[in-house]
Coordinates of C-alpha atoms in Angstrom, one line a residue:
M1 CA 16.0 -10.4 13.8
S2 CA 14.6 -8.4 10.8
G3 CA 12.9 -5.1 11.5
L4 CA 10.2 -6.2 9.1
R5 CA 8.8 -8.9 11.4
G6 CA 5.1 -8.3 11.9
K7 CA 4.9 -5.4 9.5
V8 CA 2.4 -5.2 6.7
A9 CA 3.9 -4.8 3.3
V10 CA 2.1 -4.3 0.0
V11 CA 3.7 -5.5 -3.3
T12 CA 2.3 -4.7 -6.7
G13 CA 3.3 -6.7 -9.8
A14 CA 3.9 -9.7 -7.5
G15 CA 3.0 -12.4 -10.1
S16 CA 6.5 -12.8 -11.4
G17 CA 10.0 -11.5 -11.6
I18 CA 11.3 -9.0 -9.0
G19 CA 7.8 -8.6 -7.5
R20 CA 7.4 -12.3 -6.7
Q21 CA 10.9 -12.4 -5.2
L22 CA 10.2 -9.3 -3.1
A23 CA 7.1 -11.0 -1.7
L24 CA 9.1 -14.1 -0.8
E25 CA 12.0 -12.2 0.7
L26 CA 9.6 -10.1 2.8
A27 CA 7.9 -13.3 3.9
R28 CA 11.2 -14.8 5.0
R29 CA 11.9 -11.7 7.1
G30 CA 8.5 -12.1 8.9
A31 CA 6.4 -9.5 7.1
R32 CA 2.6 -9.9 6.6
L33 CA 1.8 -9.4 2.9
A34 CA -0.8 -8.0 0.5
V35 CA 0.3 -8.9 -3.1
S36 CA -1.3 -8.1 -6.4
D37 CA -0.9 -8.5 -10.1
V38 CA -3.0 -8.4 -13.3
D39 CA -1.8 -12.0 -14.0
E40 CA -4.2 -14.2 -12.0
S41 CA -2.2 -17.5 -12.5
G42 CA 1.1 -15.9 -11.7
L43 CA -0.3 -14.2 -8.6
A44 CA -1.8 -17.5 -7.4
E45 CA 1.6 -19.1 -7.7
T46 CA 3.2 -16.3 -5.7
V47 CA 0.5 -16.6 -3.0
A48 CA 1.1 -20.3 -2.7
Q49 CA 4.8 -19.9 -2.4
V50 CA 4.4 -17.2 0.3
K51 CA 2.0 -19.4 2.3
A52 CA 4.5 -22.2 2.1
L53 CA 6.9 -20.0 4.0
G54 CA 4.3 -19.6 6.7
A55 CA 3.6 -16.0 6.1
E56 CA 0.2 -14.3 6.2
V57 CA -0.8 -13.2 2.7
Q58 CA -3.7 -11.6 0.9
G59 CA -3.8 -11.8 -2.9
A60 CA -5.8 -9.5 -5.3
T61 CA -6.0 -9.2 -9.0
L62 CA -5.3 -5.6 -9.7
D63 CA -4.5 -3.2 -12.6
V64 CA -2.4 -0.5 -11.0
S65 CA -3.4 2.0 -13.7
D66 CA -7.0 1.8 -12.5
R67 CA -7.1 4.6 -10.0
A68 CA -10.5 3.8 -8.5
A69 CA -9.5 0.1 -8.1
M70 CA -6.3 1.1 -6.4
R71 CA -8.2 3.3 -3.9
E72 CA -10.6 0.5 -3.1
Y73 CA -7.7 -1.9 -2.8
A74 CA -5.9 0.3 -0.2
T75 CA -9.1 0.5 1.9
T76 CA -9.5 -3.3 1.7
V77 CA -5.9 -4.0 2.7
A78 CA -6.0 -1.5 5.6
G79 CA -9.3 -3.0 6.7
Q80 CA -8.1 -6.6 6.7
F81 CA -4.7 -6.0 8.4
G82 CA -5.6 -3.0 10.5
V83 CA -2.4 -1.2 9.5
V84 CA -0.1 -0.8 6.5
H85 CA 3.6 0.0 6.9
Q86 CA 5.1 -0.4 3.5
I87 CA 4.2 -0.3 -0.2
Y88 CA 6.5 -1.6 -2.9
N89 CA 5.2 0.0 -6.2
N90 CA 6.9 -2.6 -8.4
A91 CA 4.4 -3.3 -11.2
G92 CA 5.6 -2.3 -14.7
I93 CA 5.8 -3.1 -18.3
A94 CA 8.6 -2.9 -20.9
G95 CA 7.0 -0.2 -23.2
G96 CA 9.8 0.0 -25.8
G97 CA 11.0 -1.2 -29.1
Q98 CA 10.0 1.8 -31.4
T99 CA 11.5 5.2 -32.1
V100 CA 9.6 8.3 -31.3
L101 CA 8.9 8.8 -35.0
D102 CA 7.4 5.3 -35.3
A103 CA 5.7 4.8 -32.0
E104 CA 2.0 4.9 -31.7
W105 CA 0.3 7.1 -29.0
E106 CA -1.1 4.0 -27.4
L107 CA 2.5 2.9 -26.5
Y108 CA 3.0 6.1 -24.5
D109 CA -0.5 6.0 -23.0
R110 CA -0.2 2.4 -21.7
T111 CA 3.5 2.7 -20.5
L112 CA 2.9 5.9 -18.6
A113 CA -0.4 4.6 -17.2
V114 CA 1.2 1.5 -15.7
N115 CA 4.8 2.5 -14.9
L116 CA 4.3 6.1 -13.8
F117 CA 0.7 6.5 -12.8
G118 CA 0.6 3.0 -11.3
V119 CA 3.3 4.3 -8.9
I120 CA 1.5 7.5 -8.2
N121 CA -1.9 5.7 -7.7
G122 CA -0.3 3.3 -5.3
T123 CA 1.5 6.0 -3.4
K124 CA -1.5 8.3 -3.0
A125 CA -3.9 5.5 -2.1
F126 CA -1.7 4.1 0.6
L127 CA 0.1 7.2 1.9
P128 CA -2.5 8.1 4.5
H129 CA -2.3 4.6 5.9
L130 CA 1.5 4.7 6.0
I131 CA 1.5 8.0 7.8
E132 CA -1.0 6.6 10.3
S133 CA 1.2 3.6 11.0
G134 CA 3.9 5.8 12.5
D135 CA 6.6 3.9 10.7
G136 CA 5.8 4.0 7.0
Q137 CA 7.9 3.4 3.9
V138 CA 7.2 4.0 0.2
V139 CA 9.5 1.9 -2.2
N140 CA 9.2 2.9 -5.8
V141 CA 10.9 0.7 -8.4
S142 CA 12.4 2.9 -11.2
S143 CA 15.2 1.4 -13.4
L144 CA 18.6 2.0 -14.7
N145 CA 16.6 3.8 -17.3
G146 CA 15.5 6.2 -14.6
F147 CA 18.8 8.1 -15.1
L148 CA 20.0 6.7 -18.5
A149 CA 18.2 7.2 -21.8
Q150 CA 18.4 4.7 -24.6
P151 CA 17.1 4.7 -28.2
T152 CA 13.7 3.1 -28.8
L153 CA 12.9 3.3 -25.1
S154 CA 11.4 6.8 -25.0
A155 CA 8.2 5.7 -23.3
Y156 CA 9.9 3.5 -20.8
C157 CA 12.6 6.1 -20.0
A158 CA 10.0 8.8 -19.6
S159 CA 8.0 6.7 -17.1
K160 CA 11.1 5.6 -15.1
F161 CA 12.6 9.1 -15.0
G162 CA 9.2 10.2 -13.8
V163 CA 9.2 7.6 -11.0
R164 CA 12.5 8.9 -9.9
G165 CA 11.4 12.6 -9.9
F166 CA 8.1 11.7 -8.2
S167 CA 9.8 9.7 -5.5
E168 CA 12.4 12.4 -4.8
A169 CA 9.7 15.1 -4.6
L170 CA 7.7 12.9 -2.2
R171 CA 10.8 12.5 0.0
T172 CA 11.1 16.2 0.3
E173 CA 7.5 16.5 1.3
M174 CA 7.7 13.8 4.0
I175 CA 10.7 15.6 5.4
A176 CA 9.1 19.1 5.2
G177 CA 5.9 17.8 6.8
R178 CA 7.7 15.7 9.4
H179 CA 5.7 12.7 8.4
P180 CA 6.9 9.3 9.7
V181 CA 7.4 7.9 6.1
R182 CA 10.7 7.1 4.4
V183 CA 10.9 7.0 0.6
T184 CA 13.2 4.7 -1.3
V185 CA 13.6 4.7 -5.1
V186 CA 15.1 1.6 -6.6
H187 CA 17.1 1.5 -9.8
P188 CA 17.6 -2.1 -11.0
G189 CA 20.1 -2.9 -13.7
G190 CA 20.0 -6.1 -15.7
V191 CA 17.8 -8.5 -13.7
K192 CA 16.9 -11.9 -15.2
T193 CA 13.1 -11.4 -15.7
G194 CA 10.8 -11.8 -18.7
I195 CA 10.3 -8.1 -19.3
A196 CA 12.2 -8.0 -22.6
S197 CA 10.4 -10.9 -24.1
A198 CA 7.1 -9.5 -22.8
A199 CA 7.7 -6.4 -24.8
L200 CA 7.6 -8.5 -28.0
K201 CA 4.4 -10.3 -27.0
E202 CA 2.8 -7.0 -26.1
A203 CA 3.7 -5.6 -29.6
E204 CA 2.3 -8.6 -31.3
A205 CA -0.9 -8.4 -29.2
R206 CA -1.4 -4.9 -30.6
G207 CA -1.0 -6.2 -34.1
I208 CA 2.6 -4.9 -34.6
E209 CA 5.1 -7.4 -36.1
P210 CA 8.5 -6.9 -34.4
T211 CA 11.4 -6.4 -36.8
A212 CA 14.4 -8.7 -37.0
E213 CA 16.5 -6.0 -35.3
Q214 CA 13.9 -5.8 -32.4
R215 CA 14.0 -9.6 -32.0
E216 CA 17.8 -9.5 -32.0
R217 CA 17.8 -6.8 -29.4
V218 CA 15.6 -8.9 -27.1
R219 CA 17.9 -11.9 -27.6
V220 CA 20.9 -9.9 -26.7
Y221 CA 19.2 -8.5 -23.6
N222 CA 18.1 -12.0 -22.4
E223 CA 21.4 -13.7 -23.1
K224 CA 23.9 -11.0 -22.2
L225 CA 22.5 -8.1 -20.3
L226 CA 19.7 -9.5 -18.0
K227 CA 22.0 -11.6 -15.7
M228 CA 21.2 -11.0 -12.0
P229 CA 18.8 -13.5 -10.5
A230 CA 15.6 -11.9 -9.4
D231 CA 15.9 -13.3 -5.9
Q232 CA 19.3 -11.6 -5.5
A233 CA 17.9 -8.3 -6.7
A234 CA 15.1 -8.7 -4.1
R235 CA 17.5 -9.2 -1.3
I236 CA 19.5 -6.1 -2.3
I237 CA 16.3 -4.1 -2.4
V238 CA 15.0 -5.3 1.0
D239 CA 18.4 -4.8 2.6
G240 CA 18.3 -1.2 1.3
V241 CA 14.8 -0.7 2.6
E242 CA 15.7 -2.0 6.1
A243 CA 18.8 0.2 6.1
G244 CA 16.6 3.2 5.3
K245 CA 18.4 4.1 2.1
P246 CA 16.8 6.7 -0.1
R247 CA 18.3 5.2 -3.2
V248 CA 19.1 1.6 -4.1
L249 CA 21.2 0.7 -7.1
V250 CA 20.8 -3.0 -8.0
G251 CA 23.8 -4.5 -9.7
N252 CA 27.2 -3.4 -10.8
D253 CA 25.8 -2.4 -14.2
A254 CA 23.5 0.1 -12.5
K255 CA 26.3 1.5 -10.5
L256 CA 28.6 1.8 -13.5
V257 CA 26.0 3.5 -15.6
D258 CA 25.2 5.9 -12.8
R259 CA 28.8 7.0 -12.7
L260 CA 28.9 7.2 -16.5
V261 CA 26.0 9.6 -16.7
R262 CA 27.3 11.7 -13.8
L263 CA 30.8 12.0 -15.3
F264 CA 29.8 12.5 -18.9
P265 CA 26.3 14.0 -19.0
R266 CA 26.8 15.5 -22.5
R267 CA 28.7 12.6 -24.0
Y268 CA 26.9 9.5 -22.7
P269 CA 24.1 9.4 -25.3
K270 CA 26.7 8.8 -28.1
L271 CA 28.6 6.3 -25.9
I272 CA 25.3 4.4 -25.4
V273 CA 24.5 4.3 -29.1
D274 CA 28.0 3.1 -30.0
F275 CA 27.8 0.4 -27.3
E276 CA 24.4 -0.8 -28.6
R277 CA 25.7 -0.9 -32.2
R278 CA 28.6 -3.1 -31.1
R279 CA 26.5 -5.4 -29.1
L280 CA 24.0 -5.9 -31.9
A281 CA 26.7 -6.4 -34.4
R282 CA 28.2 -9.4 -32.6

């Protein structure tokens, strides 16, 4: 029997992709769920699927970058369920496609607001409740780009490196303070979600016409790099959480890149640029 049975788990960014599959996997293991997303229709679909599994679920439309809204949400969730054991800070956006020279400040503001401060907001809002539960866990979703930098992804990399650093610092504080909260940082590799395509739509919504090279990059990502089904990724993550792992690498690509960066910290940037040039040239 899963150790998650009866526990209350919060999942942000649950309207699609890994977030939806995390909610479903947690429901299958007997958790009670509070799920949120900015996408109302996607969130409603997730709630319906979770209910179909027989799990208790609360859905809320939420922008994780809104600090006041996150604090209010934490109070609401704790009030409804009486306790909160876990939070999965999963919500994120692509935030890439332009070089540092070409990128507008808005790209950095929005990417860091959602990807990094969304994680910080969720953690700070729910942490007192997790400590009070006596058996808490913070699960922060970083990325392969939490330890690997790539061209035209400076905003995204900055946010995901930040999630990793924040999570590891939090872990030291929980240990030092002897708080009953474990901290897990997740580094997914190429998971089949709509995040790459969403980056193009986001740019177009800001009035920026993607270049032919940017469109080709998204095509390559969707067809060749984003391969792991999101439900498989969710199982790996939840297995890691149940095992109490401080770090979960999702996919062989994430594991390979982790080794590459560790073995060749000075050389890997050139290796990555060469790899991308070959991929886009095919």
